[in-house]
Coordinates of C-alpha atoms in Angstrom, one line a residue:
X1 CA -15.0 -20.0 6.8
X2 CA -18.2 -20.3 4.4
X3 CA -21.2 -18.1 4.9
X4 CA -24.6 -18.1 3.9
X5 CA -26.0 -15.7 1.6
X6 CA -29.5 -14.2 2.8
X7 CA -31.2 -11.3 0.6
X8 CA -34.4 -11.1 2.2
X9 CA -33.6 -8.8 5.6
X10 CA -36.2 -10.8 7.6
X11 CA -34.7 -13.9 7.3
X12 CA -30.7 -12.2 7.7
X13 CA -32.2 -10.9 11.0
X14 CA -33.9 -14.7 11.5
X15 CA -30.9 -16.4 11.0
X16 CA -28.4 -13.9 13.2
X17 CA -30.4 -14.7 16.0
X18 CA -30.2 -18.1 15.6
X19 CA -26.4 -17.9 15.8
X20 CA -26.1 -19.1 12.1
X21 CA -23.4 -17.5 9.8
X22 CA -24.1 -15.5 7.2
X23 CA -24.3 -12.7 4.9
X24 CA -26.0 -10.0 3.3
X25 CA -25.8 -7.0 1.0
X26 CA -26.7 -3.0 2.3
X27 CA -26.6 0.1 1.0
X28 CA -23.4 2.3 1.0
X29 CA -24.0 5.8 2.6
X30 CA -24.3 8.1 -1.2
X31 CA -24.4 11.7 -1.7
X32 CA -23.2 14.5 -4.1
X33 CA -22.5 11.6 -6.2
X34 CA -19.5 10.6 -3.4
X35 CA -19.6 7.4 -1.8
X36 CA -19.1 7.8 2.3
X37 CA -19.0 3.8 2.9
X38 CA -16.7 3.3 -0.4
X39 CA -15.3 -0.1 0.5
X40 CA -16.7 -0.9 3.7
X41 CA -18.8 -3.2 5.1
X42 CA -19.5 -5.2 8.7
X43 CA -18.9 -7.7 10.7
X44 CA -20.5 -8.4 13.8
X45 CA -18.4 -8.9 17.3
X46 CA -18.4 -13.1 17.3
X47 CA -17.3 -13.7 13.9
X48 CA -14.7 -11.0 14.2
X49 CA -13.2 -13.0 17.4
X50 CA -14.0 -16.4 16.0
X51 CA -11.4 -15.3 12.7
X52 CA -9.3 -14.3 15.6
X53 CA -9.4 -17.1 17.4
X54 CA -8.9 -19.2 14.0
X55 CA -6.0 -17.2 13.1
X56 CA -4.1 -17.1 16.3
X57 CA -4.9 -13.0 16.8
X58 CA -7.2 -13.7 19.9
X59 CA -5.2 -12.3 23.1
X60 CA -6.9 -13.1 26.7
X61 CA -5.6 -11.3 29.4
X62 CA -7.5 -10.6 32.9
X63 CA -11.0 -10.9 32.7
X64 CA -11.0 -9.6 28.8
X65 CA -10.2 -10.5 25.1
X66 CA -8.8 -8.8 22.6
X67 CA -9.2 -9.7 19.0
X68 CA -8.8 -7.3 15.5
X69 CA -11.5 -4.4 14.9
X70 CA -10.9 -4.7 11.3
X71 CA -10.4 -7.5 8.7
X72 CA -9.2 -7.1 5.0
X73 CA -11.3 -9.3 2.9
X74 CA -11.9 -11.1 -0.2
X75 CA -15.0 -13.2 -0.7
X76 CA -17.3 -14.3 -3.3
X77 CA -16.5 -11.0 -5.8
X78 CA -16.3 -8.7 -3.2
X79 CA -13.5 -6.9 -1.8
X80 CA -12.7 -4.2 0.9
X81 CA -12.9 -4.2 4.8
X82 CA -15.5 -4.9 7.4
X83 CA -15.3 -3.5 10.8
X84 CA -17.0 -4.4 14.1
X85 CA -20.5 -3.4 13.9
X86 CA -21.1 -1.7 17.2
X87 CA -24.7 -3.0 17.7
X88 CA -23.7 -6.8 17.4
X89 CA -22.8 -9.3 20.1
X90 CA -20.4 -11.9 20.6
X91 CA -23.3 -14.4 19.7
X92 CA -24.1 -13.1 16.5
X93 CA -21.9 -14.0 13.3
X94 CA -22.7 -12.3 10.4
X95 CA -20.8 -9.5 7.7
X96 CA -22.8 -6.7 6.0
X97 CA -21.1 -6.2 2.9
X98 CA -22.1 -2.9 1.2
X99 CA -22.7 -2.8 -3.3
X100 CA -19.0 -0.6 -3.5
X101 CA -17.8 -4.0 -2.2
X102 CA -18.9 -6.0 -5.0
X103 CA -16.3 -6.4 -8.2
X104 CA -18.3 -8.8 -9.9
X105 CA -20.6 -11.3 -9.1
X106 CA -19.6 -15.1 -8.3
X107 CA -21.9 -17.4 -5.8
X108 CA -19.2 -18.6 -3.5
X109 CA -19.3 -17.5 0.1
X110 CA -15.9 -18.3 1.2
X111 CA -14.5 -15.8 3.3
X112 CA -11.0 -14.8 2.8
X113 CA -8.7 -12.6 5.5
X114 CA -6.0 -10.6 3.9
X115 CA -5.1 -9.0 6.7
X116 CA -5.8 -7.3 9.9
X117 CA -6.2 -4.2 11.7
X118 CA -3.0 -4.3 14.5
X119 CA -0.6 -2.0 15.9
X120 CA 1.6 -0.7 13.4
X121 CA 4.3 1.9 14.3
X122 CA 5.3 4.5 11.5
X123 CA 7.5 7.1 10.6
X124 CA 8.7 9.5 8.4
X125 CA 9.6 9.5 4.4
X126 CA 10.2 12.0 1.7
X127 CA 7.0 12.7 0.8
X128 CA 5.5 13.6 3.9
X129 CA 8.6 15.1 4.9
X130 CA 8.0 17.7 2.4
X131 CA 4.6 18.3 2.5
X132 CA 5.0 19.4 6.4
X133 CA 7.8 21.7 5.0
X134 CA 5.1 23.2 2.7
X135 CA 2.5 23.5 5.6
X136 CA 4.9 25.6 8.2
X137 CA 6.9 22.6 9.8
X138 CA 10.5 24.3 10.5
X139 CA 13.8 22.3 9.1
X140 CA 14.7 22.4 12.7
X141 CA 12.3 20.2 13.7
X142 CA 13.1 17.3 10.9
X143 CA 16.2 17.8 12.2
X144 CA 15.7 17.4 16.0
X145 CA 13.8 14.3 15.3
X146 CA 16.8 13.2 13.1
X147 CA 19.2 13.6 15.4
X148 CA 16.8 11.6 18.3
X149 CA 17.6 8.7 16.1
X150 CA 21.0 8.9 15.2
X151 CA 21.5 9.3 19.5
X152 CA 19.0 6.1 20.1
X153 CA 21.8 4.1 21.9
X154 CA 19.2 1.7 22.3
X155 CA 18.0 1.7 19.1
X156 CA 20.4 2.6 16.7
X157 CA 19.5 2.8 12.8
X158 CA 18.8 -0.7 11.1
X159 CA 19.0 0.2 7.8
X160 CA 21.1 2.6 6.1
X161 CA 19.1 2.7 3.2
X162 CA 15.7 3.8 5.2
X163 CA 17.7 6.3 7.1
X164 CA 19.1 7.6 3.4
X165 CA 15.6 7.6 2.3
X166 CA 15.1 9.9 5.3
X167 CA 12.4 7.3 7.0
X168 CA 12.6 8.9 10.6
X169 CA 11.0 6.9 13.1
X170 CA 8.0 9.0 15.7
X171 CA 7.0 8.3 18.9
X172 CA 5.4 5.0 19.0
X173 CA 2.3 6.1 20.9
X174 CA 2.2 9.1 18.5
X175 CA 1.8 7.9 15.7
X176 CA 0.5 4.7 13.6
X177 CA -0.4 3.7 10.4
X178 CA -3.8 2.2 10.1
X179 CA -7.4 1.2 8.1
X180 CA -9.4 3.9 7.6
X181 CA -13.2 3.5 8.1
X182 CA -16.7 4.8 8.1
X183 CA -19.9 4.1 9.7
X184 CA -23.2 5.9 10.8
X185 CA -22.6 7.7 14.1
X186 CA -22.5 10.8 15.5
X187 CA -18.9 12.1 14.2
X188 CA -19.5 15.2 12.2
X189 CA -17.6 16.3 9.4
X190 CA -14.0 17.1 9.8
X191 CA -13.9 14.5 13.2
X192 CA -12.8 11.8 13.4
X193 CA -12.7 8.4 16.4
X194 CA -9.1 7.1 17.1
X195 CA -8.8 4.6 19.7
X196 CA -5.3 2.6 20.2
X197 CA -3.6 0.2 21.8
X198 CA -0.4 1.3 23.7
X199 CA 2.7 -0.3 22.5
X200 CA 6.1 -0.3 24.3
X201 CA 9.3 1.0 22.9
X202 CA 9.8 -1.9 20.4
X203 CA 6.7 -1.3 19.0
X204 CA 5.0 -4.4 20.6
X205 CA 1.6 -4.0 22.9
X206 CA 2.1 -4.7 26.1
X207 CA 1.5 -7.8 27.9
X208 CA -1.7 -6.5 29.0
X209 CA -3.1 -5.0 26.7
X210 CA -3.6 -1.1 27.1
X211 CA -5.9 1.8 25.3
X212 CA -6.6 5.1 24.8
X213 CA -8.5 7.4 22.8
X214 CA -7.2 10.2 20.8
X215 CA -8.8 13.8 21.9
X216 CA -7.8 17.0 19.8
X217 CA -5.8 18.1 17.0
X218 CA -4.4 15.2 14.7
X219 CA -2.8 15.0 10.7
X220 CA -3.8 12.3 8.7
X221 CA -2.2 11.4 5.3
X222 CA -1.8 8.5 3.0
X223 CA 1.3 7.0 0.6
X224 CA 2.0 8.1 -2.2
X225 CA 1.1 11.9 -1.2
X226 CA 2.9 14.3 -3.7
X227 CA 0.5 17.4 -3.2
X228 CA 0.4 19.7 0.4
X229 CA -3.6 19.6 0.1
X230 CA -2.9 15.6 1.2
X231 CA -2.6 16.3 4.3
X232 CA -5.5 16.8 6.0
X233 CA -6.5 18.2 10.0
X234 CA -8.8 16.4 12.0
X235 CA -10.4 17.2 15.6
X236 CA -10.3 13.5 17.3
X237 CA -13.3 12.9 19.6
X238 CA -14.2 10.7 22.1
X239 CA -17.3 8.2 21.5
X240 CA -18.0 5.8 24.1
X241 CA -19.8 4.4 21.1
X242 CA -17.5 3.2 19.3
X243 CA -14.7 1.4 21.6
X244 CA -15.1 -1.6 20.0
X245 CA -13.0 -0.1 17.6
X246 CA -9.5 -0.2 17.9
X247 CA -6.5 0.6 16.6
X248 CA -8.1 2.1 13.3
X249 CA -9.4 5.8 12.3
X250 CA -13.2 6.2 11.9
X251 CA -14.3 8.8 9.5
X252 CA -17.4 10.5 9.5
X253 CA -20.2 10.0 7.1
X254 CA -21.4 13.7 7.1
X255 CA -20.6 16.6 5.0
X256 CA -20.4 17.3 1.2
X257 CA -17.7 15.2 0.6
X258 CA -16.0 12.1 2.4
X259 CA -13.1 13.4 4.4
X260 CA -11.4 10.1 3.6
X261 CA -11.6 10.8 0.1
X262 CA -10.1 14.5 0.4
X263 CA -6.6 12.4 1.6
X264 CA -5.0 11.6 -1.8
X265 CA -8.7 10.3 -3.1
X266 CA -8.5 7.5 -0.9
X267 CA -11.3 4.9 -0.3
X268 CA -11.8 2.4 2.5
X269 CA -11.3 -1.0 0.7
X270 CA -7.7 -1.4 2.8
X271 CA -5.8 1.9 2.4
X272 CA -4.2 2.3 5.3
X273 CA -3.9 5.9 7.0
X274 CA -0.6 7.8 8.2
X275 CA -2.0 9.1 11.6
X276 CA -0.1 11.5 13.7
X277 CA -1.6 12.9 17.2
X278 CA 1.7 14.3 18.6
X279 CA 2.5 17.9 18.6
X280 CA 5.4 18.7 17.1
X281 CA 4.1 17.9 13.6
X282 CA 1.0 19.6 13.6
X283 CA 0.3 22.2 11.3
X284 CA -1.9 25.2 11.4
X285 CA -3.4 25.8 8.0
X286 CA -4.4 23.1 5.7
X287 CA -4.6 23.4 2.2
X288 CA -7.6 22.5 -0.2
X289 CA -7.3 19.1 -1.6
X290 CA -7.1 18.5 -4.7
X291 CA -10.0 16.3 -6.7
X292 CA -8.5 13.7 -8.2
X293 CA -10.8 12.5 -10.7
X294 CA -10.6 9.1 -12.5
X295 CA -9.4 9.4 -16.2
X296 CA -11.5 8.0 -19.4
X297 CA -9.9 5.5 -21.1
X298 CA -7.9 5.9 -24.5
X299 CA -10.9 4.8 -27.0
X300 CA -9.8 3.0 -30.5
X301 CA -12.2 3.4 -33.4
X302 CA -10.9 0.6 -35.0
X303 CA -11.8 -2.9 -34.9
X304 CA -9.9 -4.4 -31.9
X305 CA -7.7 -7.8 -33.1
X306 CA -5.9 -10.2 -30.8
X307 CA -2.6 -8.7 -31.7
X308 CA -4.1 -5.3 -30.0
X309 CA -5.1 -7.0 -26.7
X310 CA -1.4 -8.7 -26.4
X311 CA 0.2 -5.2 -27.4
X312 CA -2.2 -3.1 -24.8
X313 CA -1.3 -5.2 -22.4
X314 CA 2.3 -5.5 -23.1
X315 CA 2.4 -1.8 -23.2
X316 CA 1.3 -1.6 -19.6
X317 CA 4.0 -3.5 -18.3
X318 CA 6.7 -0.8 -20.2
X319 CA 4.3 2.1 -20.1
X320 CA 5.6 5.7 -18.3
X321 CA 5.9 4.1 -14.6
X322 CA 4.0 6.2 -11.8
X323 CA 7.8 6.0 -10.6
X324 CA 9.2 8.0 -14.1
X325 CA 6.2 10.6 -12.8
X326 CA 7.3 10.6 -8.9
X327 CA 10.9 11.1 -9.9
X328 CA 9.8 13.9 -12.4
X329 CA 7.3 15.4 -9.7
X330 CA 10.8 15.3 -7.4
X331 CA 12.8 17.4 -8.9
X332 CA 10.1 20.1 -10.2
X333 CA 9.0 20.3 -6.4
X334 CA 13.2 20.6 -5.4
X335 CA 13.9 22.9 -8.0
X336 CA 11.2 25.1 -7.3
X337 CA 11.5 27.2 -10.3
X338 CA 8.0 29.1 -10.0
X339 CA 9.7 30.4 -6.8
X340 CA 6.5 29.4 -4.8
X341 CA 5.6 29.3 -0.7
X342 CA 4.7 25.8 -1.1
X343 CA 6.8 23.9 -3.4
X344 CA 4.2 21.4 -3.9
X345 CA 1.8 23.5 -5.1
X346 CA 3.7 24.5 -8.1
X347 CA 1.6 24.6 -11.3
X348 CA 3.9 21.8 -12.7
X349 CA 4.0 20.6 -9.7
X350 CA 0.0 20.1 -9.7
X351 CA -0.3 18.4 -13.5
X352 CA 2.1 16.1 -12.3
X353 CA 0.6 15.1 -9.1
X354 CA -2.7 14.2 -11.4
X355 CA -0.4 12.9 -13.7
X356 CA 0.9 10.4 -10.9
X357 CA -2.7 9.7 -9.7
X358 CA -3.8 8.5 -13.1
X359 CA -1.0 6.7 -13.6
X360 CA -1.6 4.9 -10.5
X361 CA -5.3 3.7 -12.2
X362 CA -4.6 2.9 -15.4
X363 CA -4.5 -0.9 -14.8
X364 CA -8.2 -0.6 -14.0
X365 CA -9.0 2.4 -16.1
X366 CA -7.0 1.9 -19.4
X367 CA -6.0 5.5 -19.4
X368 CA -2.5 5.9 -20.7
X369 CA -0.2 8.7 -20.1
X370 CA 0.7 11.5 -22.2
X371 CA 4.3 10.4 -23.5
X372 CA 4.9 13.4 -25.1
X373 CA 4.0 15.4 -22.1
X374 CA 6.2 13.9 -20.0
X375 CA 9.0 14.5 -22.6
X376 CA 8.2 18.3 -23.0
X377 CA 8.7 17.8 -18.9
X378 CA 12.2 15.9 -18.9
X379 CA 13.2 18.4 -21.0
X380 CA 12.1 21.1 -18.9
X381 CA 13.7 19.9 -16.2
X382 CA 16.9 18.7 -16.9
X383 CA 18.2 15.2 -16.7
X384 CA 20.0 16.0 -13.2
X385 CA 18.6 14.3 -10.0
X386 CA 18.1 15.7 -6.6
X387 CA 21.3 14.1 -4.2
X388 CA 18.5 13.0 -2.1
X389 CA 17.2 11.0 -4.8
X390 CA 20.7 8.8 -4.6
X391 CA 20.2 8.8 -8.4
X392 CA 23.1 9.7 -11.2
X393 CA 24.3 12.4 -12.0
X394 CA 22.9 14.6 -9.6
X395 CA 23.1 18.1 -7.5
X396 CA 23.1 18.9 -4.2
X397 CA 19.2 19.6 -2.9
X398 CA 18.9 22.6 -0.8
X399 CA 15.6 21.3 0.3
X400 CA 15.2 20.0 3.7
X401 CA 15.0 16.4 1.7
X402 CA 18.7 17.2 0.7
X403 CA 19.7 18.4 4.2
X404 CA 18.8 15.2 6.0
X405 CA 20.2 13.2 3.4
X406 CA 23.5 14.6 3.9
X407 CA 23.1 14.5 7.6
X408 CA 22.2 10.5 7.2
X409 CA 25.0 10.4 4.7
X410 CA 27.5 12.2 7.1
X411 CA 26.6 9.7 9.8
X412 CA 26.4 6.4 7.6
X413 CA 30.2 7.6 6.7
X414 CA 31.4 8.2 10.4
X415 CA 29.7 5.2 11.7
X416 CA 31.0 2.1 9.0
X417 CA 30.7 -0.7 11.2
X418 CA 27.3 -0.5 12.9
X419 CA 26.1 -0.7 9.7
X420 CA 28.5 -3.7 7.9
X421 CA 27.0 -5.8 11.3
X422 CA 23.3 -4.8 11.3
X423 CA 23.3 -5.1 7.2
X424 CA 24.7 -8.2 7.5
X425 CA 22.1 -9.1 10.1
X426 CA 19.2 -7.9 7.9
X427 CA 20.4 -10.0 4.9
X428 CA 20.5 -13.1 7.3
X429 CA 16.7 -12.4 8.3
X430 CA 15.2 -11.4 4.7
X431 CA 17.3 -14.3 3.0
X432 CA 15.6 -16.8 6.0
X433 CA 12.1 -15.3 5.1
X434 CA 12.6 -15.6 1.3
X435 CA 14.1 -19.8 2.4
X436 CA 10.9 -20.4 4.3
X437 CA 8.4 -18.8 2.1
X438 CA 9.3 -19.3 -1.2
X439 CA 11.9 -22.3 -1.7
X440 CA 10.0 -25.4 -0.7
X441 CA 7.1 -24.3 -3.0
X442 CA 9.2 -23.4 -5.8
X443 CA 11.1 -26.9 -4.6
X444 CA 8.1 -28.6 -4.8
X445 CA 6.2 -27.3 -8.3
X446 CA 9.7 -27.5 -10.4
X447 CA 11.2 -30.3 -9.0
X448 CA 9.0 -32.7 -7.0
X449 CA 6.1 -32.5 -9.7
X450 CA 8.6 -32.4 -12.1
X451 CA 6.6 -29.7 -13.9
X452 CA 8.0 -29.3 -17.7
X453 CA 7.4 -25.9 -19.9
X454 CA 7.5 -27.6 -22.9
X455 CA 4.7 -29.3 -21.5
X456 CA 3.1 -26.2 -20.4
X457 CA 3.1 -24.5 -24.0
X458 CA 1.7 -27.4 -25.5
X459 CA -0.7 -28.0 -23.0
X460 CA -2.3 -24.3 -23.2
X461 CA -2.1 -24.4 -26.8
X462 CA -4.8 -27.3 -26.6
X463 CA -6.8 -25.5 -24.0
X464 CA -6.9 -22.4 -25.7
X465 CA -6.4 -22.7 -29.4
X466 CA -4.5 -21.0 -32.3
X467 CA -6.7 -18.0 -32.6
X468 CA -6.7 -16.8 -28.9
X469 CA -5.0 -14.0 -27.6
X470 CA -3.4 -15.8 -24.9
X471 CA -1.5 -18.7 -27.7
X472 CA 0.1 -14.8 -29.5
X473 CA 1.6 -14.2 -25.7
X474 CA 3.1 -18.3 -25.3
X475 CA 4.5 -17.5 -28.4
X476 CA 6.3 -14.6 -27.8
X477 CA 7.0 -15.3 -24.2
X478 CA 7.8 -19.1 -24.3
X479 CA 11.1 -19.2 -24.9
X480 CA 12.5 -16.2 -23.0
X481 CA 10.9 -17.8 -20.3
X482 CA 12.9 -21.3 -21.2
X483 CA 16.1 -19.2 -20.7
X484 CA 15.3 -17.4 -17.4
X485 CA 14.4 -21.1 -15.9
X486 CA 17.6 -23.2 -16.6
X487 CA 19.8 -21.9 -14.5
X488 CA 17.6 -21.3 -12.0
X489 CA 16.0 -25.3 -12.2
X490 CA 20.0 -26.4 -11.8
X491 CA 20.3 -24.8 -8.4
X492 CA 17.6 -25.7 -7.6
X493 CA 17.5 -29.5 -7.9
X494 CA 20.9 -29.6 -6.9
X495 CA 20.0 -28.1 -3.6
X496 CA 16.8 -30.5 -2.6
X497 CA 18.6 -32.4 0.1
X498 CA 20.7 -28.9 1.6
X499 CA 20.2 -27.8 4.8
X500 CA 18.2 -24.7 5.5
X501 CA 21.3 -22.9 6.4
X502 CA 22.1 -23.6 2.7
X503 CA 19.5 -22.2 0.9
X504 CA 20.0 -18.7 1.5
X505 CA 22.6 -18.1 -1.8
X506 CA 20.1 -20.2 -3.7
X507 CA 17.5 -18.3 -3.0
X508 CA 19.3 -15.3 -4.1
X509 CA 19.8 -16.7 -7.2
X510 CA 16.8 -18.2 -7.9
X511 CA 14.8 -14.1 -7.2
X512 CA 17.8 -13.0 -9.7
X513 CA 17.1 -15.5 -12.5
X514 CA 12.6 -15.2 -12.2
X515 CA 12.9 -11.4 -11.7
X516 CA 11.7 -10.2 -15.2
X517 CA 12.1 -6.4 -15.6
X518 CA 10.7 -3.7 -17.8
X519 CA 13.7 -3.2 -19.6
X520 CA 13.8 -7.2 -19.9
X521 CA 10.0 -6.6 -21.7
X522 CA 11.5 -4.3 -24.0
X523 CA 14.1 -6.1 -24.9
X524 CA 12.0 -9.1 -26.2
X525 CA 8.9 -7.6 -27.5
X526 CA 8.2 -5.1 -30.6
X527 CA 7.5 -2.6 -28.4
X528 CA 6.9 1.1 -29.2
X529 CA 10.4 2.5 -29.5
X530 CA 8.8 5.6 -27.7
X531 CA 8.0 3.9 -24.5
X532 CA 10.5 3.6 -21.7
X533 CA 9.8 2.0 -18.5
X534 CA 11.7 3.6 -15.3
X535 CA 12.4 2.0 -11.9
X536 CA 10.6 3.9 -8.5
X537 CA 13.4 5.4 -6.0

């Protein structure tokens, strides 16, 4: 869908009456040098349902429709979300984008739809599990809710490597994942607007569709959450306002600083929200968030060469992992050495949890990690995992982490062939998605169009020159890359004319031989022999 882009208010508001699509620019929401609209934008009621419509997300039912509250966009330089704006009409098509939007500038108003604000059931992992631990939640509890599963006759676990992982399924209509977002209304700070759509017990709306709004005490969290002051307590309210707005959390825009950006210094460009409104997981007293500021980058007096650029970004790729951090942040949290009340709020605990946060940002701020730190750390710590962990070697946790991974463990063991069947099943289904998604492209640009690399190299050589950075990385990239494609171009062209049914150990191969790893990096380029890149749990 292309828009139009109009600067001058009078003529946006010209052109929206006139049913005309387009778009303009205004300002985010600012204050104690916080942004309460970071990521946000709007779109106005008919050009939400005519995506939907586009897209196949419209749903008719009675007298009513039912299309998506909230889009994830990319368009011309800009990226975020825009949500219905309540004042608009099916009539009108328009977005409001808002300047925190804006990446850089380009002229092309093409709109883009990542993705789409829906029902989406959620459950339990290790990291939240903990942090309710820390706020008051009993074991018992984990363990009821545990034990719901391993008794749902109906449901029985999928996937023995979520229930390992200790992903407990909640309630359906207790819980969901979903955008977060912020507009001028009448919430006050600390409240927030939930309405949702009711989903049966397969986690699919009903056939008419059904709603209702949250009222009263309700958790809210985001992924990855390593630090008890991430979870944060709301008061849900009802605004008859704001029903347009479905299945997504609305945030207020009052108070000193964004409540959205107290949860693990989140933003609104398409983080989506762990939201819990049930009552056995609700705690009583919150703990101060954190501020996660964003790190200055590493600055190098020196004159900065080609060679630098290819080694920075090299370095990146085998750089301490935010996965190294998390497994480090683990074990300080289970080993609980400072004896504290709340094991995530440890003082190692805490340096790693900022640690983990910069980490997370140093594609897009340059900061690099303290190696050394996190040496002095390892070191600290011992080189022994949590059980829960499922790393080697190991101890046994005496954390509520490790209880319900023995529990899962005890239950995987006495129940062996429910998971060899629905293992088996869930290899069928992924290897079918991988078929359909990826093999006829990969078919079609290596085979089909006959694509060469030799022909590649030599081709960006001429595009780009001796001199530029990008020639230093075909150089020392070119031929590892040779050697991860030829096995990988046999299968595949002698598999063109297989049936679909065929593909699936193809396919297999194929992720096995293009699946270049850290260590991989390491192995091939003059790295610094001080940097190790480790795999996330």
């Amino acid at each position: 869908i292309k828009l139009n882009y109009i600067s001058d208010p009078q003529e946006f508001n010209s052109k929206v009456q006139l049913g005309d699509m387009c778009v303009t620019e205004i300002d985010d929401i600012e204050r104690n040098s916080y942004c309460f609209t970071d990521g946000n934008g709007l779109i106005s009621k008919g050009l939400a349902r005519k995506i939907a419509e586009q897209f196949g997300y419209l749903v008719k039912y009675e007298q009513n429709e039912l299309y998506p509250s909230a889009y994830q966009i990319r368009m011309a330089g800009c990226k975020g979300i825009v949500i219905i704006d309540p004042e608009s009409t099916t009539n009108q098509f328009y977005i409001k984008i808002r300047s925190s939007m804006e990446k850089f500038k380009y002229d092309e108003w093409d709109l883009d739809i990542c993705e789409e604000s829906r029902p989406i059931p959620t459950r339990l992992n290790n990291q939240i599990t903990i942090l309710l631990s820390d706020l008051g939640i009993p074991d018992s509890v984990f363990l009821n809710l545990q034990d719901k599963r391993f008794n749902n006759k109906k449901q029985p676990p999928r996937c023995k490597q979520d229930m390992l992982k200790n992903k407990i399924p909640l309630p359906m209509n207790e819980c969901r994942y979903m955008f977060g977002c912020a507009l001028e209304s009448k919430l006050k700070s600390g409240q927030c607007y939930i309405r949702h759509q009711i989903i049966d017990d397969d986690g699919k709306p009903l056939k008419n569709p059904q709603f209702q709004t949250v009222v009263g005490p309700i958790i809210i969290t985001k992924n990855p959450c390593p630090y008890a002051g991430d979870i944060m307590k709301f008061e849900a309210v009802d605004l008859p306002e704001l029903d347009c707005l479905k299945d997504v959390v609305v945030f207020s825009t009052e108070g000193n600083r964004p409540d959205f950006n107290k949860i693990a210094g989140s933003d609104l460009d398409g983080d989506q929200y762990f939201v819990y409104w049930g009552r056995e997981l609700q705690i009583s007293e919150p703990i101060e968030p954190l501020e996660y500021k964003a790190q200055s980058p590493n600055i190098n007096s020196t004159p900065i060469t080609a060679n630098n650029i290819v080694n920075y970004c090299l370095s990146l790729l085998c750089a301490t992992s935010y996965g190294e951090i998390y497994n480090l942040h683990a074990i300080v949290v289970d080993q609980n050495e400072e004896n504290h009340p709340k094991r995530t709020c440890q003082k190692l605990a805490i340096e790693l949890t900022n640690m983990f946060s910069a980490a997370i940002d140093s594609g897009k701020t340059g900061y690099q990690i303290d190696i050394n730190r996190i040496k002095e750390i390892q070191i600290l710590v011992g080189h022994k995992y949590p059980d829960f962990l499922m790393k080697t070697p190991s101890y046994e946790s005496q954390s509520i982490l490790g209880i319900l991974y023995r529990q899962a463990l005890n239950f995987k063991n006495q129940n062996p062939q429910l998971f060899e069947d629905q293992d088996m099943n869930n290899s069928a289904n992924i290897s079918t998605k991988l078929s359909e998604k990826y093999f006829r492209f990969y078919v079609r640009i290596r085979t089909q169009l006959n694509i060469d690399l030799d022909m590649i190299h030599q081709e960006l050589y001429s595009v780009l020159g001796n001199n530029a950075p990008s020639k230093i990385i075909i150089d020392q990239w070119s031929d590892y890359y040779k050697k991860k494609d030829v096995n990988t171009t046999k299968s595949i062209e002698s598999s063109t004319n297989t049936s679909i049914d065929d593909i699936n150990e193809v396919c297999s191969r194929m992720d096995n031989n293009l699946h270049i790893t850290n260590n991989e990096i390491q192995e091939n380029v003059n790295m610094n022999s001080d940097t190790k890149a480790f795999t996330d749990n």
